[in-house]
CSV table of C-alpha atoms and ligand atoms in Angstrom, one decimal:
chain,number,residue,atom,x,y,z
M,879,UNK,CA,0.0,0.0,0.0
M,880,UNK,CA,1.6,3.6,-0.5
M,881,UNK,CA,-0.1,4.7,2.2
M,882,UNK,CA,2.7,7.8,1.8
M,883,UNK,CA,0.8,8.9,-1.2
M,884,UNK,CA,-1.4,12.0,-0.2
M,885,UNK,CA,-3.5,11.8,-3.0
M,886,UNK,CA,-5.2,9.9,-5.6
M,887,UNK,CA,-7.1,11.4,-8.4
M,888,UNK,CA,-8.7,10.6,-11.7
M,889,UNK,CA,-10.1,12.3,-14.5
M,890,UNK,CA,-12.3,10.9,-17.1
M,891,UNK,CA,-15.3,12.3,-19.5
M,892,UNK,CA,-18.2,10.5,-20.7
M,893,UNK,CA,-21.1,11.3,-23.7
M,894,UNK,CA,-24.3,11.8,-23.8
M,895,UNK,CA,-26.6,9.4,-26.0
M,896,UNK,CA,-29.7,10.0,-28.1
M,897,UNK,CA,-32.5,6.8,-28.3
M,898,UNK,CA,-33.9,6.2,-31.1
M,899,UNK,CA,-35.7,3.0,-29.7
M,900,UNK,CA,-37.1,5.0,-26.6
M,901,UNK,CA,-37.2,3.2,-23.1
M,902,UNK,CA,-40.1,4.0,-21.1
M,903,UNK,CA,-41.1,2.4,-17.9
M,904,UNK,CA,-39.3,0.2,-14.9
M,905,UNK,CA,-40.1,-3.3,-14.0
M,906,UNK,CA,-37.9,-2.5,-10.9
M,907,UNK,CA,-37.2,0.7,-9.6
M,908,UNK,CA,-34.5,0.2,-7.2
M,909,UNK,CA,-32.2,-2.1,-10.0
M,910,UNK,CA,-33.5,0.2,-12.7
M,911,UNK,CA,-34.7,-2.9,-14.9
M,912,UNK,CA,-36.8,-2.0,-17.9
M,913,UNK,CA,-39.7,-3.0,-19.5
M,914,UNK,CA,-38.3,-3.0,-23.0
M,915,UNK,CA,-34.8,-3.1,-24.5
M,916,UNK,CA,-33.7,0.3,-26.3
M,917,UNK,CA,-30.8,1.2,-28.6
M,918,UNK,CA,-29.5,4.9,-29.3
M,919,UNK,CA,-26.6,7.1,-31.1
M,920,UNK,CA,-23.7,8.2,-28.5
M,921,UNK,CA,-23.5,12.0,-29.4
M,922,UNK,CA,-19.7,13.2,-30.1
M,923,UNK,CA,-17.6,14.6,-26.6
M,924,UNK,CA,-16.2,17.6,-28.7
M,925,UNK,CA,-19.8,19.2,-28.1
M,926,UNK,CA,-21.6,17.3,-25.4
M,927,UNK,CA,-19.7,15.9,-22.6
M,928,UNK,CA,-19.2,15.8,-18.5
M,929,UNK,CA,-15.7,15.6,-17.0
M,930,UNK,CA,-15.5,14.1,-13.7
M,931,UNK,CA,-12.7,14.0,-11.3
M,932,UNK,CA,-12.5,11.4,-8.0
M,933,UNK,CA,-10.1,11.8,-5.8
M,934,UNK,CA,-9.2,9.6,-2.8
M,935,UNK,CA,-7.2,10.4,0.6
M,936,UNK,CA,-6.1,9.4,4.1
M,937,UNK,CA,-6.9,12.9,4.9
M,938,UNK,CA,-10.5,12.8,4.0
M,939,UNK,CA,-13.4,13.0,6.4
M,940,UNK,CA,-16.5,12.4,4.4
M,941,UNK,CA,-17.0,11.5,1.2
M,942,UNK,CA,-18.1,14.6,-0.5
M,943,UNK,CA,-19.6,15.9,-4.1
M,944,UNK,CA,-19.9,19.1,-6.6
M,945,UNK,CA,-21.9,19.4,-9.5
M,946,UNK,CA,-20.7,22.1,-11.8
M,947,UNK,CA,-19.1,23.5,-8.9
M,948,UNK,CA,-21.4,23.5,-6.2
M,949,UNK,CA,-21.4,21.6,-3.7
M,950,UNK,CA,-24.6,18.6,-3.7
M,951,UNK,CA,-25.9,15.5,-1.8
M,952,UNK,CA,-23.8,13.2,-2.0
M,953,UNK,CA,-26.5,10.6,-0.1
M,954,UNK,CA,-28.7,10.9,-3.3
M,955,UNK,CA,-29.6,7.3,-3.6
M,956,UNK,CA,-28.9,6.2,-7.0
M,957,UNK,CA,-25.4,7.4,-6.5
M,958,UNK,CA,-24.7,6.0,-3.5
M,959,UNK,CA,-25.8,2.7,-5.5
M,960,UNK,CA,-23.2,3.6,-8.1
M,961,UNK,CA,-20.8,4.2,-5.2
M,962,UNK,CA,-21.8,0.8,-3.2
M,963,UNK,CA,-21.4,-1.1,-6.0
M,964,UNK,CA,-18.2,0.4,-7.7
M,965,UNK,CA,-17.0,-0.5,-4.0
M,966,UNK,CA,-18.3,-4.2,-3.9
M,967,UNK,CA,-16.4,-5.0,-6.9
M,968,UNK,CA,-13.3,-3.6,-6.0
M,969,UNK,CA,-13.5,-6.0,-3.0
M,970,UNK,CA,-14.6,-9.1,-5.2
M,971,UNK,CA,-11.8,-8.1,-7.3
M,972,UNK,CA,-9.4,-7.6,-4.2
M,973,UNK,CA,-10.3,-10.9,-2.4
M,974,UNK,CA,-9.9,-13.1,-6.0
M,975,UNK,CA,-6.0,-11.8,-6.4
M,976,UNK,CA,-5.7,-13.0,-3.0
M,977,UNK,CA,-3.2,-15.7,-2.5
M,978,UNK,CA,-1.2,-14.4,-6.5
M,979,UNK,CA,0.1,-11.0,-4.9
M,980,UNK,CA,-1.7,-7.3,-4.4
M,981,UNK,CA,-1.0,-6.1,-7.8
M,982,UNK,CA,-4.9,-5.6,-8.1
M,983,UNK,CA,-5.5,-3.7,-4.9
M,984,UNK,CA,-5.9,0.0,-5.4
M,985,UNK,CA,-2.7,1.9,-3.9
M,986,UNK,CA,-5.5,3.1,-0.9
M,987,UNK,CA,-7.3,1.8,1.5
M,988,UNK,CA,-10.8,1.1,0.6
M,989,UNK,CA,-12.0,2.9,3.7
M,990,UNK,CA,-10.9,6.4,2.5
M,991,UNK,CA,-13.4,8.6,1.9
M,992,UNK,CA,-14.3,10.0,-1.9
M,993,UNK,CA,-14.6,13.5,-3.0
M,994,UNK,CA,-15.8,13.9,-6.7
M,995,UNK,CA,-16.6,17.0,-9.0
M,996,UNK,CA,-18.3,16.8,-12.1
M,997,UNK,CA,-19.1,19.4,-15.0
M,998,UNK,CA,-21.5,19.2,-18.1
M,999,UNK,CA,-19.5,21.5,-21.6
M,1000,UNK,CA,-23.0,22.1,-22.1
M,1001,UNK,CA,-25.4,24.3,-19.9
M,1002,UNK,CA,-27.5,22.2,-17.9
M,1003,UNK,CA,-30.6,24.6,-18.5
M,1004,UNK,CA,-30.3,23.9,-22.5
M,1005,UNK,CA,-32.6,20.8,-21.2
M,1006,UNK,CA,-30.1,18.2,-22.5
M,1007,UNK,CA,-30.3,14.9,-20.6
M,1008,UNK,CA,-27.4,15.4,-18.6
M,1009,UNK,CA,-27.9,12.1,-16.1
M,1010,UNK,CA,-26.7,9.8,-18.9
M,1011,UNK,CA,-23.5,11.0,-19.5
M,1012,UNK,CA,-23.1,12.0,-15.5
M,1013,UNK,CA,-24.0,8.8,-13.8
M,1014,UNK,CA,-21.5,7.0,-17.1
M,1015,UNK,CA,-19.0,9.7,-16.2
M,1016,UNK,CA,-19.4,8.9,-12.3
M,1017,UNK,CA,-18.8,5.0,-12.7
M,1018,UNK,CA,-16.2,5.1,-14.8
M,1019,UNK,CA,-14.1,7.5,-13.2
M,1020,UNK,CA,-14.8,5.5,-10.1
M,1021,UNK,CA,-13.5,2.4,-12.2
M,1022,UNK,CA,-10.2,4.0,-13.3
M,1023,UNK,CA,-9.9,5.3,-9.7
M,1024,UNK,CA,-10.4,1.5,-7.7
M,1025,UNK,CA,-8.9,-0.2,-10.7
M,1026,UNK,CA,-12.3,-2.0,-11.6
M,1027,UNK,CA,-13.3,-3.2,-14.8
M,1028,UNK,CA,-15.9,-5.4,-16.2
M,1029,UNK,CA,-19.5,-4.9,-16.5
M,1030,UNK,CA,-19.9,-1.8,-15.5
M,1031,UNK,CA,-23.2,-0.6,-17.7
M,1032,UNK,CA,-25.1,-2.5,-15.0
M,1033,UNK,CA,-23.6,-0.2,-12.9
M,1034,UNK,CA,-24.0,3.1,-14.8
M,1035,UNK,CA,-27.9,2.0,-15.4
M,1036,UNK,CA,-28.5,1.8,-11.4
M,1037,UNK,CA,-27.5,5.4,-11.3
M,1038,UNK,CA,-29.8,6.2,-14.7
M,1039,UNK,CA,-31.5,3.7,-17.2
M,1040,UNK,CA,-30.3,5.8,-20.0
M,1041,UNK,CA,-26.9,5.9,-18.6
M,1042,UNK,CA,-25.3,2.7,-19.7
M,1043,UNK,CA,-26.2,3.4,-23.1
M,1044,UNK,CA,-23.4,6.0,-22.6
M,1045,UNK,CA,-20.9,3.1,-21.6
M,1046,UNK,CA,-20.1,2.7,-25.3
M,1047,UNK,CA,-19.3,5.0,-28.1
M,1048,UNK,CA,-21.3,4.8,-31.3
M,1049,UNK,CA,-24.4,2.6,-31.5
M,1050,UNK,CA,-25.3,1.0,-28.4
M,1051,UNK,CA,-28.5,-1.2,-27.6
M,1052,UNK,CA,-29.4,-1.8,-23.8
M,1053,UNK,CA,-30.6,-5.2,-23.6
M,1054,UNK,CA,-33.9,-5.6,-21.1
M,1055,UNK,CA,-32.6,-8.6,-20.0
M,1056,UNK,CA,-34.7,-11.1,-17.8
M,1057,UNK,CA,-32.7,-11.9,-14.5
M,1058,UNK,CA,-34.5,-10.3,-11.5
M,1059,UNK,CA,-30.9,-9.2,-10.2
M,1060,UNK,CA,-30.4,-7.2,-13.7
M,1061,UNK,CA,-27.2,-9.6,-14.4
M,1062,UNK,CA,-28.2,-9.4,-18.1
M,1063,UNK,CA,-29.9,-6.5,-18.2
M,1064,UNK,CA,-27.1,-4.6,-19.9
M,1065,UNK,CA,-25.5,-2.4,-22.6
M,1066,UNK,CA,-23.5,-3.5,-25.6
M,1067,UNK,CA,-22.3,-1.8,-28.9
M,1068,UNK,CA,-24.0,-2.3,-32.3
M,1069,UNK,CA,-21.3,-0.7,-34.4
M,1070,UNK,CA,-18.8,1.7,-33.6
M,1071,UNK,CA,-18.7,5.6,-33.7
M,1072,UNK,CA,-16.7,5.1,-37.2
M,1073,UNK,CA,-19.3,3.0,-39.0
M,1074,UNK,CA,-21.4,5.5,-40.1
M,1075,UNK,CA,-18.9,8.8,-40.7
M,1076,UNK,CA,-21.6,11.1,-43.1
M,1077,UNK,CA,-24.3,11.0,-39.9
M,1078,UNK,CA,-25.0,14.3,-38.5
M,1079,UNK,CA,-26.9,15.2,-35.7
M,1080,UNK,CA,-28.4,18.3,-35.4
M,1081,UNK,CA,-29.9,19.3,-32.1
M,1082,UNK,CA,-32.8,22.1,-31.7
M,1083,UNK,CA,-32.6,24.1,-28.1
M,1084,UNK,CA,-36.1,25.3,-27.7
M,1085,UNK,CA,-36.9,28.4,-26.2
M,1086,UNK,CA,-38.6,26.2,-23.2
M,1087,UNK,CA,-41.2,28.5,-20.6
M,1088,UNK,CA,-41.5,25.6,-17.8
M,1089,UNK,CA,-39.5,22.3,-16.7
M,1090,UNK,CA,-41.4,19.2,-17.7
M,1091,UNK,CA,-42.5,16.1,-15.6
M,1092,UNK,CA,-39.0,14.6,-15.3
M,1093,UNK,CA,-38.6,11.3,-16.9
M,1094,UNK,CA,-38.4,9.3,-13.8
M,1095,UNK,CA,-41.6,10.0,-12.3
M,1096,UNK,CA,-43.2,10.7,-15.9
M,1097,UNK,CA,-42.5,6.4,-16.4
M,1098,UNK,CA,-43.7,5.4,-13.5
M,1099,UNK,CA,-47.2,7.0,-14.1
M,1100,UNK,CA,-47.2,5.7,-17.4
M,1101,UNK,CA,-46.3,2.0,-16.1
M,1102,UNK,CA,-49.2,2.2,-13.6
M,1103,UNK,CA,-52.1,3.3,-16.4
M,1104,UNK,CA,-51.1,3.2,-19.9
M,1105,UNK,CA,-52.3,-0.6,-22.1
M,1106,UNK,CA,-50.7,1.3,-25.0
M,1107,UNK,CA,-47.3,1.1,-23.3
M,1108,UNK,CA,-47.3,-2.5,-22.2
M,1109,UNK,CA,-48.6,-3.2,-26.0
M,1110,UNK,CA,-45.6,-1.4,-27.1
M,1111,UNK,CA,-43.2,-2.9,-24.8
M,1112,UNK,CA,-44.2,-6.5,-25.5
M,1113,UNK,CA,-45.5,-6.7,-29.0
M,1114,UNK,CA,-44.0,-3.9,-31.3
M,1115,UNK,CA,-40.2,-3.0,-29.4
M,1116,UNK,CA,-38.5,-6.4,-30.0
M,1117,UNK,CA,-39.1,-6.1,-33.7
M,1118,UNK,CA,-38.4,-2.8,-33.9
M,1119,UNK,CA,-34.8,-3.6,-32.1
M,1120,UNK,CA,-34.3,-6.1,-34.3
M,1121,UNK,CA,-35.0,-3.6,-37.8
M,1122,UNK,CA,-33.4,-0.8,-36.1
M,1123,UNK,CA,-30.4,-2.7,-35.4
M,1124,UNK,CA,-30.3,-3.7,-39.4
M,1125,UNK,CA,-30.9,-0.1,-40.8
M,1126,UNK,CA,-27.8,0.9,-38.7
M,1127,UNK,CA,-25.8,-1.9,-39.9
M,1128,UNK,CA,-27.1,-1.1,-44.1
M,1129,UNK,CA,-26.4,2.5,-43.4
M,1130,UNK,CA,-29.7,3.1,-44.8
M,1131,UNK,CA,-30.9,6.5,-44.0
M,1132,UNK,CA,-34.5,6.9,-45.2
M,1133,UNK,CA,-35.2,3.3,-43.2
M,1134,UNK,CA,-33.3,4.1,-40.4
M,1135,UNK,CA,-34.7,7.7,-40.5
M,1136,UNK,CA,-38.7,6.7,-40.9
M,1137,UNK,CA,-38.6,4.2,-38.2
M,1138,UNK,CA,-36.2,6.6,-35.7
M,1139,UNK,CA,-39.5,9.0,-36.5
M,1140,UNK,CA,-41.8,6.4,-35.9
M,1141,UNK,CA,-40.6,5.7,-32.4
M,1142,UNK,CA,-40.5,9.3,-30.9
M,1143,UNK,CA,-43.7,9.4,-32.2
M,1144,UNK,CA,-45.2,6.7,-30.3
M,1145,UNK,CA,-43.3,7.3,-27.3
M,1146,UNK,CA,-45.2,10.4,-27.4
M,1147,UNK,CA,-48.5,8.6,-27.9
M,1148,UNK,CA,-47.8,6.3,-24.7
M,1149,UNK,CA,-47.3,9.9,-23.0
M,1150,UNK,CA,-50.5,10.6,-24.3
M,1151,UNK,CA,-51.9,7.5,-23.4
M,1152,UNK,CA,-50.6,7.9,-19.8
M,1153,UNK,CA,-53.2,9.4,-17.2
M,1154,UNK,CA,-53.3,12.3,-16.3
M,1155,UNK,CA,-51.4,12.5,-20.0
M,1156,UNK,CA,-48.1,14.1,-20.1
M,1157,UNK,CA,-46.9,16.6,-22.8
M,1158,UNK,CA,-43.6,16.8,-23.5
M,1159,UNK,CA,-43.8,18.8,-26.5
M,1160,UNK,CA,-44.6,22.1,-27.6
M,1161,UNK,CA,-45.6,24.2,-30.2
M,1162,UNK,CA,-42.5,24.7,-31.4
M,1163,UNK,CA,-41.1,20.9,-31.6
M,1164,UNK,CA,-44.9,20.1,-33.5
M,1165,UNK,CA,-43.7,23.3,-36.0
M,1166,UNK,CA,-40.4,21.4,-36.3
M,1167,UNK,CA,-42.1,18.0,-37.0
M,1168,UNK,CA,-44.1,19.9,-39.6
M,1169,UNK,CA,-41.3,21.6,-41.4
M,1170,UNK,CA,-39.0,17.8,-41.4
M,1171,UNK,CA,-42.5,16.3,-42.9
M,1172,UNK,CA,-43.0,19.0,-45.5
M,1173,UNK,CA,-38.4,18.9,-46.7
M,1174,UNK,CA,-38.9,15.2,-46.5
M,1175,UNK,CA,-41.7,15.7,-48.8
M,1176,UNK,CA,-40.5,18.4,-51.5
M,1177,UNK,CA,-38.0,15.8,-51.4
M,1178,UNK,CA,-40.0,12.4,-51.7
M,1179,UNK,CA,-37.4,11.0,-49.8
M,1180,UNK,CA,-36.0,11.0,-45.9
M,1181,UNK,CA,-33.7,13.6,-45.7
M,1182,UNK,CA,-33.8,14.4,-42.1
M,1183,UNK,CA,-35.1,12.5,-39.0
M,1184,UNK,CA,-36.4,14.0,-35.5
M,1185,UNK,CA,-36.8,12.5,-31.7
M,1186,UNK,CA,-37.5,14.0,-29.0
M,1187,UNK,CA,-37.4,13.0,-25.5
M,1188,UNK,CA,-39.1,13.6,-22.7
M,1189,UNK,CA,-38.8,17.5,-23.3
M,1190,UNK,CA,-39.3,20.1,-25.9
M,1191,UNK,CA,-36.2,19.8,-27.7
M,1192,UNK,CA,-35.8,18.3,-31.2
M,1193,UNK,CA,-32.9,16.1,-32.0
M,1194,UNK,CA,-32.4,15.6,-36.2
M,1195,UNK,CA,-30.4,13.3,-37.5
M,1196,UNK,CA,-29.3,13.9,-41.6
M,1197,UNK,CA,-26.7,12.6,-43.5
M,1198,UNK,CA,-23.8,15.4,-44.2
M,1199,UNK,CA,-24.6,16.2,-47.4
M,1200,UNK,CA,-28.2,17.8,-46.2
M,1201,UNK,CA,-26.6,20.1,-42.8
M,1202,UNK,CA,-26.0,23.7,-45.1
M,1203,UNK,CA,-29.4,23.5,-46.6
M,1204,UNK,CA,-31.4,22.6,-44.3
M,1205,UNK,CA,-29.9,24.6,-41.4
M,1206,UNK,CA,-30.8,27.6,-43.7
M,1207,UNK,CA,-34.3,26.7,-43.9
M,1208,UNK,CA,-34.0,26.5,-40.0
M,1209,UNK,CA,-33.1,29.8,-39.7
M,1210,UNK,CA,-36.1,30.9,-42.0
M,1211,UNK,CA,-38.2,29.0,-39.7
M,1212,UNK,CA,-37.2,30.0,-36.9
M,1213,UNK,CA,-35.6,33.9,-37.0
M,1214,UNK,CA,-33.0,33.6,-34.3
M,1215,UNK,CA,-34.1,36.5,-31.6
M,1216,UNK,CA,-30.7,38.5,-31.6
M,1217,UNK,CA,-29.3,38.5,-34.7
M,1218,UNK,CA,-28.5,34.9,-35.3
M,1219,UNK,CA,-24.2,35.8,-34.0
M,1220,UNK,CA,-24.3,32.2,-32.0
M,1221,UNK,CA,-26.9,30.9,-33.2
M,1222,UNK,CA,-25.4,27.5,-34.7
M,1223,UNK,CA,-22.3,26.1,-32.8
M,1224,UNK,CA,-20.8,23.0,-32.8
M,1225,UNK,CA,-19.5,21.2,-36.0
M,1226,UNK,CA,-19.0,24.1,-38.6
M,1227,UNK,CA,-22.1,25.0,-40.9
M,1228,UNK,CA,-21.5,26.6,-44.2
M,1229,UNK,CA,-23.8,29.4,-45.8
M,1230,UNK,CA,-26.4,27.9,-48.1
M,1231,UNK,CA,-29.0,29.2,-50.5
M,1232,UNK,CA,-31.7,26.9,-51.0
M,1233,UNK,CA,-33.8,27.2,-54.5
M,1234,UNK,CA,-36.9,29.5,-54.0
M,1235,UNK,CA,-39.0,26.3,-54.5
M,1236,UNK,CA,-37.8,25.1,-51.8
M,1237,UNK,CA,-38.3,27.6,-49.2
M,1238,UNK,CA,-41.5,28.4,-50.6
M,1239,UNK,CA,-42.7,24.8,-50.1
M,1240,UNK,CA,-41.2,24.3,-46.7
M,1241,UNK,CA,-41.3,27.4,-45.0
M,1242,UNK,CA,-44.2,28.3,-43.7
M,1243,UNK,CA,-45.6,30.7,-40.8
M,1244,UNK,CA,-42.1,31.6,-39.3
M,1245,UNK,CA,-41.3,32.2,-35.9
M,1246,UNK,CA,-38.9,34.3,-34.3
M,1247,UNK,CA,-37.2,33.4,-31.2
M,1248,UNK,CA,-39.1,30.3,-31.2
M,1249,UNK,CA,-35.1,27.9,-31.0
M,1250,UNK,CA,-32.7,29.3,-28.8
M,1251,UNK,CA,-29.7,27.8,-30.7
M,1252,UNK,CA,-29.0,24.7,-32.4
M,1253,UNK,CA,-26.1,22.8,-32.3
M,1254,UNK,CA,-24.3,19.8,-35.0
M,1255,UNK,CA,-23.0,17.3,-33.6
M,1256,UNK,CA,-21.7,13.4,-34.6
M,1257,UNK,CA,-21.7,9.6,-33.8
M,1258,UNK,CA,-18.8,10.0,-31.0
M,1259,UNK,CA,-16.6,7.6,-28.3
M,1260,UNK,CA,-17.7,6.3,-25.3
M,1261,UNK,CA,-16.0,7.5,-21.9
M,1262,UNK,CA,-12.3,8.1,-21.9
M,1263,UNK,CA,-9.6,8.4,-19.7
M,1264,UNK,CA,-8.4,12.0,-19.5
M,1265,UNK,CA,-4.7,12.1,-19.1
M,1266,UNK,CA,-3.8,15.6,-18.9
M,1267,UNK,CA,-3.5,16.8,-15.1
M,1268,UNK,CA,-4.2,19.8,-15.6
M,1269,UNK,CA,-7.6,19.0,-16.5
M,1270,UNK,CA,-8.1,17.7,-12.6
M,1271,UNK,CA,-11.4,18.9,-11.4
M,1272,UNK,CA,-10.0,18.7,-7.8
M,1273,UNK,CA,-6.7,20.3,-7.0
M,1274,UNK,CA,-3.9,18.7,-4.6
M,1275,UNK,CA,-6.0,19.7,-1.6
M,1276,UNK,CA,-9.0,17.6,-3.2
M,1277,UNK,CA,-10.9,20.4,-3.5
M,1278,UNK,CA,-12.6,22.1,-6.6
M,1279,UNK,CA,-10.0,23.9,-8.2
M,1280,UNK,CA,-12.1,27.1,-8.5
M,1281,UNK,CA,-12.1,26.9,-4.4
M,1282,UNK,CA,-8.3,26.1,-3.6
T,2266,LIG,C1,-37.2,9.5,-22.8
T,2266,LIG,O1,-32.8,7.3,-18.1
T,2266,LIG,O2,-33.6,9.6,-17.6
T,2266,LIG,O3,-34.9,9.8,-22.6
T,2266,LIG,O4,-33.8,5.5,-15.5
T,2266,LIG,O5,-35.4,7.0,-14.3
T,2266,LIG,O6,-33.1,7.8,-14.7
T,2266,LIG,P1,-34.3,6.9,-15.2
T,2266,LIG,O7,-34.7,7.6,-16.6
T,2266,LIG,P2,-33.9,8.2,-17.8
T,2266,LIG,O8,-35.0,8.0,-18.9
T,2266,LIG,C2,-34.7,8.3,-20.3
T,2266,LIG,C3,-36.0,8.3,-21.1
T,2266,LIG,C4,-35.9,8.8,-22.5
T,2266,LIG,C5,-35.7,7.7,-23.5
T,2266,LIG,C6,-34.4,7.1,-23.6
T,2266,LIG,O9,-33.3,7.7,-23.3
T,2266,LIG,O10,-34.3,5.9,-23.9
């Protein structure tokens, strides 16, 4: 043990994910087991990502957290799970290199106390699902810090279902699973971030008044009094995994587009099913269904693809080939509010001037202020090891480096 070693930290950043076969609803609430199987796109670090830093030390006296610098409950239950389980294994681990030397023992005691800091790149009020990539971020900076490896999506999904999707880069489908310990209810990779290099992904910050039923309690309503959702869950998702899975590995677009389409819209119907009915979106996302329907259709062909979660905002997905144009007609839309300066960040766009026909087809009722940016993204990694130490979240003293 170097038990002369004041402190040991580690740095890592995980993604955030985008489901195009939406999971809705628990069978367990404490494992966080699902009813249905799910698959989504990891969305590229370079735009979306948190950074987490854990740090142990003798010199600790409680374990202690900060989420984008401010300091929060660390007794939150889901990540204490993370934290008892991330702990477990390192003692499985521990006790099975018994007897062949300690070279799989972390160089601490496992009875020092934790402090962890995590930021999103990404406000947290844009309404992005930032649990994902934070509970993936959490587990696997705890990994790298006790030395643990393994399954650790079943892990990352007791912290957030949808966050050991973000265990893998690329596509990734979460397997329901059938065990009533969640043993095989886990995430693996249906093609890496590389396979398909002309996706785009274009996501549409809406101007949002109010904070929606969050997705936790929005489920469980939805379990307890919607027939549509168990239909969906039983009869329609298994084939829909199973052509999903396909389209992604043809690289067909308009199939893969249609039936990512189809799914946000009848995730939305199983909202609409669930009672009281929850409404996740707006006017504006139903004015950005509208305008994908009516390119698609000048078109007669899928060009572009929405989902939307369980909020207001629209993510698109087009190939690379359709991001100029149809960002322009965007922006005809929906006049950005203050000139339009950062309007579009992320990937770079270029200026575009679509044909008169098509704007006059497609754009229709415009309205201004209605998106409060958008951003292009890409198929990205899963969560990486960050090497630099400078880019320590904690500072020698193990405390955030703004406060040191
Ligand atoms: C609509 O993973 O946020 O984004 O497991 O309760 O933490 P908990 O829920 P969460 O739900 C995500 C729901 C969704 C669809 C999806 O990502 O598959």
């Amino acid at each position: 043990m170097a038990d002369d070693q004041p402190l040991t930290r580690v740095t890592c950043t995980a993604p955030v994910n985008i489901a195009v076969v939406k999971y809705w609803g628990k069978r367990d609430e404490d494992l966080i087991l699902p009813i249905n199987s799910s698959l989504s796109v990891t969305l590229h670090q370079d735009q979306l990502k948190t950074t987490t830093t854990a740090a142990v030390s003798r010199d600790f006296t409680e374990d202690r957290l900060w989420l984008n610098g401010k300091e929060s409950d660390i007794e939150h239950p889901r990540l204490q799970s993370c934290l008892r389980e991330i702990r477990r294994l390192t003692r499985k681990r521990c006790s099975e290199s018994n007897g062949e030397g300690n070279s799989d023992r972390p160089p601490f005691s496992l009875t020092y106390k934790v402090h962890i800091a995590s930021e999103n790149n990404f406000p947290t009020a844009a309404g992005l699902a930032s649990s994902a990539a934070g509970y993936a971020c959490l587990v696997y900076t705890l990994a790298k810090l006790y030395g643990v490896e393994g399954e650790l999506s079943e892990v990352a999904r007791q912290g957030s279902g949808s966050a050991c999707r973000s265990m893998f880069g690329g596509f990734v489908q979460w397997l329901m699973g059938e065990e009533a310990d969640g043993k095989d209810s886990i995430a693996q990779q249906v093609a890496p971030e590389t396979h398909w290099p002309e996706l785009r992904i274009l996501i549409l910050v809406v101007s949002a008044e109010k904070k929606p039923v969050g997705s936790t309690a929005g489920m469980q309503t939805s379990v307890k009094t919607s027939l549509l959702l168990k239909h969906r869950a039983k009869a329609l998702v298994p084939e829909r995994m199973a052509e999903m899975i396909r389209h992604i590995q043809q690289r067909n677009f308009e199939a893969f587009g249609k039936l990512t389409m189809q799914e946000s819209n009848q995730f939305h119907a199983t909202c609409l099913d669930t009672f009281p009915p929850l409404f996740y979106l707006n006017d504006t996302s139903k004015q950005v269904i509208a305008l994908v329907h009516r390119f698609n259709a000048h078109y007669g062909k899928t060009k572009v693809a929405y989902t939307f979660d369980a909020g207001p905002n629209a993510v698109l997905f087009m190939l690379e080939e359709t991001v100029d144009e149809f960002v322009e007609v965007v922006r005809r839309s929906f006049p950005p509010a203050n000139n339009g300066g950062q309007f579009v960040k992320g990937l770079p766009v270029e200026a575009a001037t679509p044909s008169e026909e098509l704007l006059s087809a497609v754009v229709r009722d415009p309205a201004p202020g209605a998106l409060r940016e958008l951003l292009l993204t890409k198929p990205g990694p899963g969560p990486m090891l960050v090497g630099d130490p400078s880019a320590h979240l904690l500072g020698p003293d193990g405390l955030p480096q703004s406060y040191s």
